[in-house]
C-alpha atoms as a printed R data frame, in Angstrom:
    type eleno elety resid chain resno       x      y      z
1   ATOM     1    CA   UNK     A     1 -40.978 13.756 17.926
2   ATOM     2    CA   UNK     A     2 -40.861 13.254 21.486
3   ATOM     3    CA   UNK     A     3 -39.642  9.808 21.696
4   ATOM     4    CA   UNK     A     4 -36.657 10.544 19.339
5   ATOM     5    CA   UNK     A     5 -35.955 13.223 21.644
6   ATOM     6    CA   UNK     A     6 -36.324 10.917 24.472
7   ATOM     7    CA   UNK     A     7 -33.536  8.895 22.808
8   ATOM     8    CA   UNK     A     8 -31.592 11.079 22.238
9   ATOM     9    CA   UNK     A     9 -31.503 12.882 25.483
10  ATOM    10    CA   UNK     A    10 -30.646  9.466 27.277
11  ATOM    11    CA   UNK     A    11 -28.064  8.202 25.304
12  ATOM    12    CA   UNK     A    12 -26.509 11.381 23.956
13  ATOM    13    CA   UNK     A    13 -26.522 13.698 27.268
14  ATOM    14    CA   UNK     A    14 -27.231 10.954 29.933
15  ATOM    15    CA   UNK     A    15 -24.370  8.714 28.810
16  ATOM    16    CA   UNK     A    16 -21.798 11.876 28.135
17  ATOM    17    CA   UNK     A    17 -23.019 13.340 31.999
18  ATOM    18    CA   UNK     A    18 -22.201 10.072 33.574
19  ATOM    19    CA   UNK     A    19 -19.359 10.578 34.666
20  ATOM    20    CA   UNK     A    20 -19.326 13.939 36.425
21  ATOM    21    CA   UNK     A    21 -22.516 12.515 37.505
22  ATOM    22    CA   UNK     A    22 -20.974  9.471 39.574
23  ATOM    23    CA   UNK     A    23 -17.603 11.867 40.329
24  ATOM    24    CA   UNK     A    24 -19.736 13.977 42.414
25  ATOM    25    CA   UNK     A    25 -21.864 11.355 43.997
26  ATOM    26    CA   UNK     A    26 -18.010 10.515 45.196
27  ATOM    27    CA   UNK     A    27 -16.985 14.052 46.358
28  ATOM    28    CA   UNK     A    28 -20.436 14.052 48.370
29  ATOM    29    CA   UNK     A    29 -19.575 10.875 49.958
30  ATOM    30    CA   UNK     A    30 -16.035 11.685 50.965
31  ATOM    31    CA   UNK     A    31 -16.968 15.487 51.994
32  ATOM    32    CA   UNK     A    32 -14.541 16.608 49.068
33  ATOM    33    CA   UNK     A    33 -15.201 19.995 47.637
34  ATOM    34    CA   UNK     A    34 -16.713 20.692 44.279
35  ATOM    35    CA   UNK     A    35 -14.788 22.967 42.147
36  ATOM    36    CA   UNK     A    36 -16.408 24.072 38.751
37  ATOM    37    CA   UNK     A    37 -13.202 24.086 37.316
38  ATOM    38    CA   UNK     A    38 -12.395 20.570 38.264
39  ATOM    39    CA   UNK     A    39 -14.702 19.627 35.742
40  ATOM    40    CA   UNK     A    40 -14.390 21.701 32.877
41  ATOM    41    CA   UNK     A    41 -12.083 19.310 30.203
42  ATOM    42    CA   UNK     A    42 -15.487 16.686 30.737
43  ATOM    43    CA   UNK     A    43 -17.993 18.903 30.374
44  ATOM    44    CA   UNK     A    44 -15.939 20.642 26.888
45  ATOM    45    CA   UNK     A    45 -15.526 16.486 25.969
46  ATOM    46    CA   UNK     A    46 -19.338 16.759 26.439
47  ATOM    47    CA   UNK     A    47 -19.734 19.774 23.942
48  ATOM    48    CA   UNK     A    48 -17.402 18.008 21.555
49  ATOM    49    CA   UNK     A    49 -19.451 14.651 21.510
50  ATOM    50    CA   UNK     A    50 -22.563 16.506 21.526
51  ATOM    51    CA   UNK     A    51 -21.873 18.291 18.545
52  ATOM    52    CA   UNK     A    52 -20.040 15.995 16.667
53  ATOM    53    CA   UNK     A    53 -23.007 13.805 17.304
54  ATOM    54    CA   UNK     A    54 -24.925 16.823 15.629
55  ATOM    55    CA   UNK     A    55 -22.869 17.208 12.458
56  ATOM    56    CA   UNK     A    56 -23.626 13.617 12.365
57  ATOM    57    CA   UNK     A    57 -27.308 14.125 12.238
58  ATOM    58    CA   UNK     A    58 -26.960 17.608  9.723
59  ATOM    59    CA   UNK     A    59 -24.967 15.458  7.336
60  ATOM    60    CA   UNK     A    60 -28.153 12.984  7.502
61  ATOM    61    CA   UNK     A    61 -30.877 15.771  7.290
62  ATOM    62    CA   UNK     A    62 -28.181 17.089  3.969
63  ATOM    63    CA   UNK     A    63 -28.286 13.707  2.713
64  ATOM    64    CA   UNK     A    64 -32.023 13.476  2.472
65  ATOM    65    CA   UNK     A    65 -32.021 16.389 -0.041
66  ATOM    66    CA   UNK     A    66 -33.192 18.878  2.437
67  ATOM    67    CA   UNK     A    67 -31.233 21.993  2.475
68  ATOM    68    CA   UNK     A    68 -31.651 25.588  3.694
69  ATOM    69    CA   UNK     A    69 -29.647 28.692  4.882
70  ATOM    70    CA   UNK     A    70 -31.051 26.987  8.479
71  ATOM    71    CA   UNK     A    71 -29.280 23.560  7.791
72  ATOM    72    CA   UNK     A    72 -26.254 25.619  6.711
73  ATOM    73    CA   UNK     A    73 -26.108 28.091  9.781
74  ATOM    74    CA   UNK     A    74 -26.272 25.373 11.712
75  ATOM    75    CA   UNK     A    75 -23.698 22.861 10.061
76  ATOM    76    CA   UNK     A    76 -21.390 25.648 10.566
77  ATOM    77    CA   UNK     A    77 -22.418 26.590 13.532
78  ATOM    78    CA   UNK     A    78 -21.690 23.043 14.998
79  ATOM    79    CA   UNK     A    79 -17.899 22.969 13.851
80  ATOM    80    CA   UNK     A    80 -17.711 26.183 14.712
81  ATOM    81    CA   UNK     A    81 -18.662 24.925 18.484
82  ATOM    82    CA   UNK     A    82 -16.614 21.705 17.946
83  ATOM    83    CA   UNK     A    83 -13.198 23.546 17.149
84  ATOM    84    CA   UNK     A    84 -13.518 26.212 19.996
85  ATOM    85    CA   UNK     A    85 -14.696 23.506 22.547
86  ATOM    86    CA   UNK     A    86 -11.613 21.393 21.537
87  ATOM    87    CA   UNK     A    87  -8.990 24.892 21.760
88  ATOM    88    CA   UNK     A    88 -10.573 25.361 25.021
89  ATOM    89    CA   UNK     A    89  -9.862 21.693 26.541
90  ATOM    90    CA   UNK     A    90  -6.204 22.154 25.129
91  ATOM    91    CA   UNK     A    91  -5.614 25.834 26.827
92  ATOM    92    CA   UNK     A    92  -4.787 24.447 30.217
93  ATOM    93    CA   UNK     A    93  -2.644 21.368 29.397
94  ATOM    94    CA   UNK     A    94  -0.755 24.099 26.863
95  ATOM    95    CA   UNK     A    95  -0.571 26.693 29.855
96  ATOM    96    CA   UNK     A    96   0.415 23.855 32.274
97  ATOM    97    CA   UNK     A    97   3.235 22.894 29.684
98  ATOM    98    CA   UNK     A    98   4.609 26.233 29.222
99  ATOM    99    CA   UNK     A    99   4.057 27.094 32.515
100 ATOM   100    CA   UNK     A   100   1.860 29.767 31.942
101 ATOM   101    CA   UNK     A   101  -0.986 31.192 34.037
102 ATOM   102    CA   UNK     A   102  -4.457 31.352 32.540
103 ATOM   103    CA   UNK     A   103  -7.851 33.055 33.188
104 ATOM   104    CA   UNK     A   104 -10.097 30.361 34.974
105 ATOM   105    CA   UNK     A   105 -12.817 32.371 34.823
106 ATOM   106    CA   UNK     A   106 -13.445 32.978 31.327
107 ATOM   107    CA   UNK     A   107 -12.896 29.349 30.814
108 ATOM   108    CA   UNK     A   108 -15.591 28.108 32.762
109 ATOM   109    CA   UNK     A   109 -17.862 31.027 31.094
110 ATOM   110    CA   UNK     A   110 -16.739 29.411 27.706
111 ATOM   111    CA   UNK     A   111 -17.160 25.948 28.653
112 ATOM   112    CA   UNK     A   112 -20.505 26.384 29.940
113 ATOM   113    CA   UNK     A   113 -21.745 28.275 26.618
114 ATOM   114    CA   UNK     A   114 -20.334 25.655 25.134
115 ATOM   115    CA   UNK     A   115 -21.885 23.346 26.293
116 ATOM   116    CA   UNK     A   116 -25.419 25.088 25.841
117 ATOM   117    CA   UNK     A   117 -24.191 26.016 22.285
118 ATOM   118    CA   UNK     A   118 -24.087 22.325 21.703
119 ATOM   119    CA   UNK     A   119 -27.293 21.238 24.023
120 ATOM   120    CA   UNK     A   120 -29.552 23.676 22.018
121 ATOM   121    CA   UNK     A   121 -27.659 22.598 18.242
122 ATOM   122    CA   UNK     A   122 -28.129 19.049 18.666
123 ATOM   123    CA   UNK     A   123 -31.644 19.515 19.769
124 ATOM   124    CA   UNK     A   124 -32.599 21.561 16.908
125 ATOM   125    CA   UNK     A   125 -30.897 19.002 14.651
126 ATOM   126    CA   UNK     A   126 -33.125 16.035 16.720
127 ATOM   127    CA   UNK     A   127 -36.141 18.396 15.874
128 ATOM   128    CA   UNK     A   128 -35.423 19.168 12.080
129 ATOM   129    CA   UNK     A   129 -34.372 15.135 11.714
130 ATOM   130    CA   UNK     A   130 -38.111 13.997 13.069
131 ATOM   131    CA   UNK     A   131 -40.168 16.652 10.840
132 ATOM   132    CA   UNK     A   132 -37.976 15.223  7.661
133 ATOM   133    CA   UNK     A   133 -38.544 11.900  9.162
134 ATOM   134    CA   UNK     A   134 -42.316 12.489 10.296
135 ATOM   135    CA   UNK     A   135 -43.020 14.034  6.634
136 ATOM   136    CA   UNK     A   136 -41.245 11.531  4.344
137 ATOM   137    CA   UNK     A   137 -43.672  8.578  3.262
């Protein structure tokens, strides 16, 4: 179990992370100021990829014939996350458009349980994938 979790930690989170990763290896170079918001739409593209990535990996665990009010819960669970994580990225460039003012604050909140939302979905899914995996012959 742990090496598919391995996996999927370094190519799922570590490749998605990369990028705010080497942006603020950049703002500590050039003394620039880190501002949660600044990175909010990446780390909601995060969520999105994380638990698209997820659905991915239900649809497989489905496929195999195993099913359950837990594979359901979370199945739904992960659109659930994908289609608020995907309103939330659009609030700002719909605000900027209309010229509207929005509530930074309860975006961030939202982004980062997101994000979590996602984190602790897809591991679950890595978890339930390796015991179906681990138990076929």
């Amino acid at each position: 179990m742990a090496e598919r979790l391995i996996k999927w930690i370094a190519f799922s989170i570590g490749l998605t992370i990369l990028p705010i990763l080497l942006s603020l290896i950049l703002h500590g170079t050039f003394n620039l100021e880190i501002h949660f918001s600044d990175y909010t739409s990446e780390l909601l593209f995060m969520a999105v990829t994380l638990a698209a990535t997820a659905i991915g990996d239900v649809y497989e665990i489905i496929h195999k014939g195993v099913n359950g009010i837990h594979i359901t819960l979370i199945f739904i669970s992960l659109i659930f996350i994908s289609l608020i994580c995907i309103f939330l990225y659009e609030i700002p460039i719909i605000a900027n458009a209309l010229s509207l003012s929005i509530n930074n604050t309860l975006i961030n909140i939202s982004t980062i349980i997101g994000c979590l939302s996602s984190l602790g979905l897809g591991i679950a899914c890595q978890v339930f994938l390796e015991r179906i995996e681990g138990s076929s012959p």
